PDB file of C-alpha atoms in Angstrom:
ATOM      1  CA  UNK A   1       5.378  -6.351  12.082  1.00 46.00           C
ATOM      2  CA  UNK A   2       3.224  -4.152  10.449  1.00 51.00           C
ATOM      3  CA  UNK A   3      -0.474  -3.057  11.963  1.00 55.00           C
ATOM      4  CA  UNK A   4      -3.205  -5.680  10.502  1.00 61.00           C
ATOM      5  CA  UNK A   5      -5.824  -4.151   7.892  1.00 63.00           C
ATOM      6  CA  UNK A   6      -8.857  -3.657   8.882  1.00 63.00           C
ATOM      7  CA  UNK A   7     -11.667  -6.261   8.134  1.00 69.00           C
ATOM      8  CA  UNK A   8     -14.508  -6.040   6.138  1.00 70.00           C
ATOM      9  CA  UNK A   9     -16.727  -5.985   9.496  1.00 72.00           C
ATOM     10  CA  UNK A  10     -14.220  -3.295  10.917  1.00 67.00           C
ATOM     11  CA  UNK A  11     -14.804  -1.086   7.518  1.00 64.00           C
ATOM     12  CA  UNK A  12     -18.348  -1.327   7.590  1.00 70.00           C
ATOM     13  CA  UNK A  13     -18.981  -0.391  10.910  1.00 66.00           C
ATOM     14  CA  UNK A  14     -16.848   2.668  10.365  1.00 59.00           C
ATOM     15  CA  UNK A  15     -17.590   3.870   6.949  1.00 63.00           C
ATOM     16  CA  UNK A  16     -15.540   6.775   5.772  1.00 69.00           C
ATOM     17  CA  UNK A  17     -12.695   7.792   4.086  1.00 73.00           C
ATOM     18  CA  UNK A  18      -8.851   5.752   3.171  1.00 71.00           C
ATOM     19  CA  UNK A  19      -6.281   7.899   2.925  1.00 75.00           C
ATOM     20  CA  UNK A  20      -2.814   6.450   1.540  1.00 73.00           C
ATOM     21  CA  UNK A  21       0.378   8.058   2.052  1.00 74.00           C
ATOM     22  CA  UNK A  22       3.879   7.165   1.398  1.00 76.00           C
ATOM     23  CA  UNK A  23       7.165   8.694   1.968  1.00 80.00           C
ATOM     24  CA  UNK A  24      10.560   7.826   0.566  1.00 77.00           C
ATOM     25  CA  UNK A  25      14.375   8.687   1.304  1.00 80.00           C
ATOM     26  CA  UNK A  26      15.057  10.952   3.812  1.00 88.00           C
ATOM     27  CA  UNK A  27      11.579  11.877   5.215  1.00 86.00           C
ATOM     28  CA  UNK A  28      10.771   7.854   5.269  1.00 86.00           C
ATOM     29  CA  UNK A  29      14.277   7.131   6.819  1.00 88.00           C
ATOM     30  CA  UNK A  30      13.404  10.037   9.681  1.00 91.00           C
ATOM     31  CA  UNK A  31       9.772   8.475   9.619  1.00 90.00           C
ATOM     32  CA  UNK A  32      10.610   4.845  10.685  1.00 90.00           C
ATOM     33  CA  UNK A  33      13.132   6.126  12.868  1.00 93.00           C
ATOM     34  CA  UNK A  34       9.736   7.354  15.151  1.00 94.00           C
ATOM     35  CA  UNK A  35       8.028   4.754  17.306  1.00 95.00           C
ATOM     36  CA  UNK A  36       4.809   3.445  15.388  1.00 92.00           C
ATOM     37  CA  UNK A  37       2.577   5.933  17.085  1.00 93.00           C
ATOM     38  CA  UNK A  38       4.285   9.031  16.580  1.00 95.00           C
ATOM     39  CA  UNK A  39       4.328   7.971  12.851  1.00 92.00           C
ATOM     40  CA  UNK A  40       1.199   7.790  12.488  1.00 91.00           C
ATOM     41  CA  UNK A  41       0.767  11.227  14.861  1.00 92.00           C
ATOM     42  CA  UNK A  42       2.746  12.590  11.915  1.00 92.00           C
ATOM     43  CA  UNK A  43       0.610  11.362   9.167  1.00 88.00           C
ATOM     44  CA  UNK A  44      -2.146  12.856  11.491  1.00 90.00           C
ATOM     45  CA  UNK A  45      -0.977  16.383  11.056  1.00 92.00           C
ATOM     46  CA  UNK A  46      -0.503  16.189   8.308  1.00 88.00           C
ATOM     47  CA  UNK A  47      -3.837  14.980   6.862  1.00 87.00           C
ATOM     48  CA  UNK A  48      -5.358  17.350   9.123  1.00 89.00           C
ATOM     49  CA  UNK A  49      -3.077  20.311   7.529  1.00 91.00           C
ATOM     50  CA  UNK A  50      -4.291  19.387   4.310  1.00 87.00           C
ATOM     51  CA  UNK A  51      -7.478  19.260   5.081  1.00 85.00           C
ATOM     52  CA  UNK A  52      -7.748  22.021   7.240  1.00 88.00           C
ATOM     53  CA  UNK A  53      -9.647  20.314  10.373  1.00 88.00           C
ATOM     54  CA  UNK A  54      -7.620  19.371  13.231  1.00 90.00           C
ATOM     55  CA  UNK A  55     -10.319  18.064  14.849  1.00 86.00           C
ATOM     56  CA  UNK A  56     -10.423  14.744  12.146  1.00 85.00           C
ATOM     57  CA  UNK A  57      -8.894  11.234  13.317  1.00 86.00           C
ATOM     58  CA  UNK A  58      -8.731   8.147  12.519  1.00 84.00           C
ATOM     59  CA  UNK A  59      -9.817   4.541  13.362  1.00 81.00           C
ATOM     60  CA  UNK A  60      -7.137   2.959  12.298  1.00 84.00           C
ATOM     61  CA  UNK A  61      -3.589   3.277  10.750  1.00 87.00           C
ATOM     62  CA  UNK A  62      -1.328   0.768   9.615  1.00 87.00           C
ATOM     63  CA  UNK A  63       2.169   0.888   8.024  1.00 85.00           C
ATOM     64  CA  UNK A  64       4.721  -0.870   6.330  1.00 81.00           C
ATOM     65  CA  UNK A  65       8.344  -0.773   5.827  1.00 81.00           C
ATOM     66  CA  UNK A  66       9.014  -2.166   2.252  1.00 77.00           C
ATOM     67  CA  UNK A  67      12.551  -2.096   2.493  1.00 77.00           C
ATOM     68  CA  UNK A  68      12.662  -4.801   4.743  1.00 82.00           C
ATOM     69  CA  UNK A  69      10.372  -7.031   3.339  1.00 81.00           C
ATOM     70  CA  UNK A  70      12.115 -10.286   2.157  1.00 81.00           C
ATOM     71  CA  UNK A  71      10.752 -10.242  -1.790  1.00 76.00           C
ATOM     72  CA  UNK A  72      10.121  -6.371  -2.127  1.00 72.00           C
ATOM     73  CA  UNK A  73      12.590  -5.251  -0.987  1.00 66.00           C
ATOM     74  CA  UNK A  74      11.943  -1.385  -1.250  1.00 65.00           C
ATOM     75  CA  UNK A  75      11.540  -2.466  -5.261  1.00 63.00           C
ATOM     76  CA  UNK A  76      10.189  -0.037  -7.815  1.00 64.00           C
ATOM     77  CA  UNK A  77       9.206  -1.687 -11.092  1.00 62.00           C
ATOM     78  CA  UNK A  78      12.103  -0.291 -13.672  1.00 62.00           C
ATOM     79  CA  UNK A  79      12.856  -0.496 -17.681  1.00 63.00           C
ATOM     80  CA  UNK A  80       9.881  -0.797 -20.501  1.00 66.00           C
ATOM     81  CA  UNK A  81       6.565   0.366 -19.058  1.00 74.00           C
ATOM     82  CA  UNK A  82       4.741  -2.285 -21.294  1.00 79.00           C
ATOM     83  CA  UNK A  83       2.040  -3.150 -19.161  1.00 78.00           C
ATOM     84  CA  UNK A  84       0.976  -6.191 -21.838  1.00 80.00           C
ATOM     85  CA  UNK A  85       4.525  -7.816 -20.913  1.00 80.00           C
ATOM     86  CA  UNK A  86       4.450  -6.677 -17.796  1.00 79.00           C
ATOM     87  CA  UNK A  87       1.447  -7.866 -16.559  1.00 81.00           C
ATOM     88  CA  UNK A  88       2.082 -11.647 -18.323  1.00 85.00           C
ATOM     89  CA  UNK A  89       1.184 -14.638 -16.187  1.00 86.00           C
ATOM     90  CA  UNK A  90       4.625 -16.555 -15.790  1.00 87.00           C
ATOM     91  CA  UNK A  91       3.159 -20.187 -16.122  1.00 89.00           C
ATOM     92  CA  UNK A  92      -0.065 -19.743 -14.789  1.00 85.00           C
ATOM     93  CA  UNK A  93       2.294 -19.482 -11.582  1.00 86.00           C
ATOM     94  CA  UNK A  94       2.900 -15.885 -11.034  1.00 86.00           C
ATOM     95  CA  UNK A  95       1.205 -12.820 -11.221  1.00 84.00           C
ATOM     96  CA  UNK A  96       1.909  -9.364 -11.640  1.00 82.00           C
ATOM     97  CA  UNK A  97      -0.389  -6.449 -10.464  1.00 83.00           C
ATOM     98  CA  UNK A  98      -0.256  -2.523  -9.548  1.00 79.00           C
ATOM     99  CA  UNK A  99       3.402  -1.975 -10.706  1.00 74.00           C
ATOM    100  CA  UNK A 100       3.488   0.741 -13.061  1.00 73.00           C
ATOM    101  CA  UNK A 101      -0.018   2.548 -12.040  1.00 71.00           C
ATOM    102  CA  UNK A 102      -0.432   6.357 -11.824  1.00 68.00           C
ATOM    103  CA  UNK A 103      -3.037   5.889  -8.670  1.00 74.00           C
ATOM    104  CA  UNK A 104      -3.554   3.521  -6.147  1.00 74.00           C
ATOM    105  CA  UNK A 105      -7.185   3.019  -7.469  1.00 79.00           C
ATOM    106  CA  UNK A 106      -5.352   2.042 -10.736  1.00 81.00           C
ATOM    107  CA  UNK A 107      -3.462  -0.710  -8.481  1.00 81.00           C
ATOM    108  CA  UNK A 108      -6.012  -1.701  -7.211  1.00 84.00           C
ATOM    109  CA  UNK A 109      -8.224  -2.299 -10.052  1.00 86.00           C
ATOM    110  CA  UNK A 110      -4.440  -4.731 -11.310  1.00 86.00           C
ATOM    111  CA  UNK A 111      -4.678  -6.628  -8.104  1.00 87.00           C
ATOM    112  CA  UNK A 112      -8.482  -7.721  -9.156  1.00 90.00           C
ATOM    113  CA  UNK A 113      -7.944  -8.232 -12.434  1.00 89.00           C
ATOM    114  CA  UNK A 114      -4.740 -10.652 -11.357  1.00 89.00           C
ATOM    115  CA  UNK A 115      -7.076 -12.246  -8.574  1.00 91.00           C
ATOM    116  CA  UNK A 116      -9.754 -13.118 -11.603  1.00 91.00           C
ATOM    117  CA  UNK A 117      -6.605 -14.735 -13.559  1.00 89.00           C
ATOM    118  CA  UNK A 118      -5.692 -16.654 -10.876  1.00 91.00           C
ATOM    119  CA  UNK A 119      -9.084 -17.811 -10.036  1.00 91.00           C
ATOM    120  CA  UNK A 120      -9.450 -19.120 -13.869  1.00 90.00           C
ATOM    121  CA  UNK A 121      -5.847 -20.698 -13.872  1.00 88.00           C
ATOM    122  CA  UNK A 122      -6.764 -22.639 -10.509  1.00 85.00           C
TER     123      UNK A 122
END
């Protein structure tokens, strides 16, 4: 089970920076082979490589292993990139979001603009 988010409360009282980092084939495979902490140890380097401060930490870390989540399931949104079709309520049911961005500030700005559908379907 992966590491909780922080909360709003938690965020505030440690403002600063999120960094997001992924990995995929064989560096994720030898990734989630670690125990959680020495994952995030490695993410830890390397942040601290790139920025070039070893002395920077963290408050918190979380991961996720999409491959074994039940709906995901490691999925990559393939085919058309037509976000119009993409991005389609299905029956005021479901909702698509952050597929198909080129940042995660892109995603995220799909995941509010899905919320605010949702909120006028309801």
């Amino acid at each position: 089970m992966p590491t909780p988010a922080p909360t709003r409360r938690e965020q505030e009282a440690h403002p600063g920076h999120v960094i997001v980092a992924w990995d995929t084939g064989d560096r994720a495979r030898e990734l989630l082979a670690l125990p959680e902490q020495e994952r995030f140890d490695a993410a830890l380097a390397g942040v601290r490589k790139i920025v070039g401060d070893e002395g920077i930490d963290y408050v918190n870390a979380s991961n996720y292993h999409w491959r074994e989540d039940e709906f995901a399931y490691g999925a990559y949104a393939t085919g058309p990139r037509n976000e119009e079709v993409l991005y389609r309520p299905i029956n005021d049911t479901v909702f698509w979001c952050g597929a198909i961005k080129s940042s995660v500030g892109a995603a995220h700005s799909s995941g509010l603009a899905a919320a605010e559908q949702i909120l006028k379907s309801l």
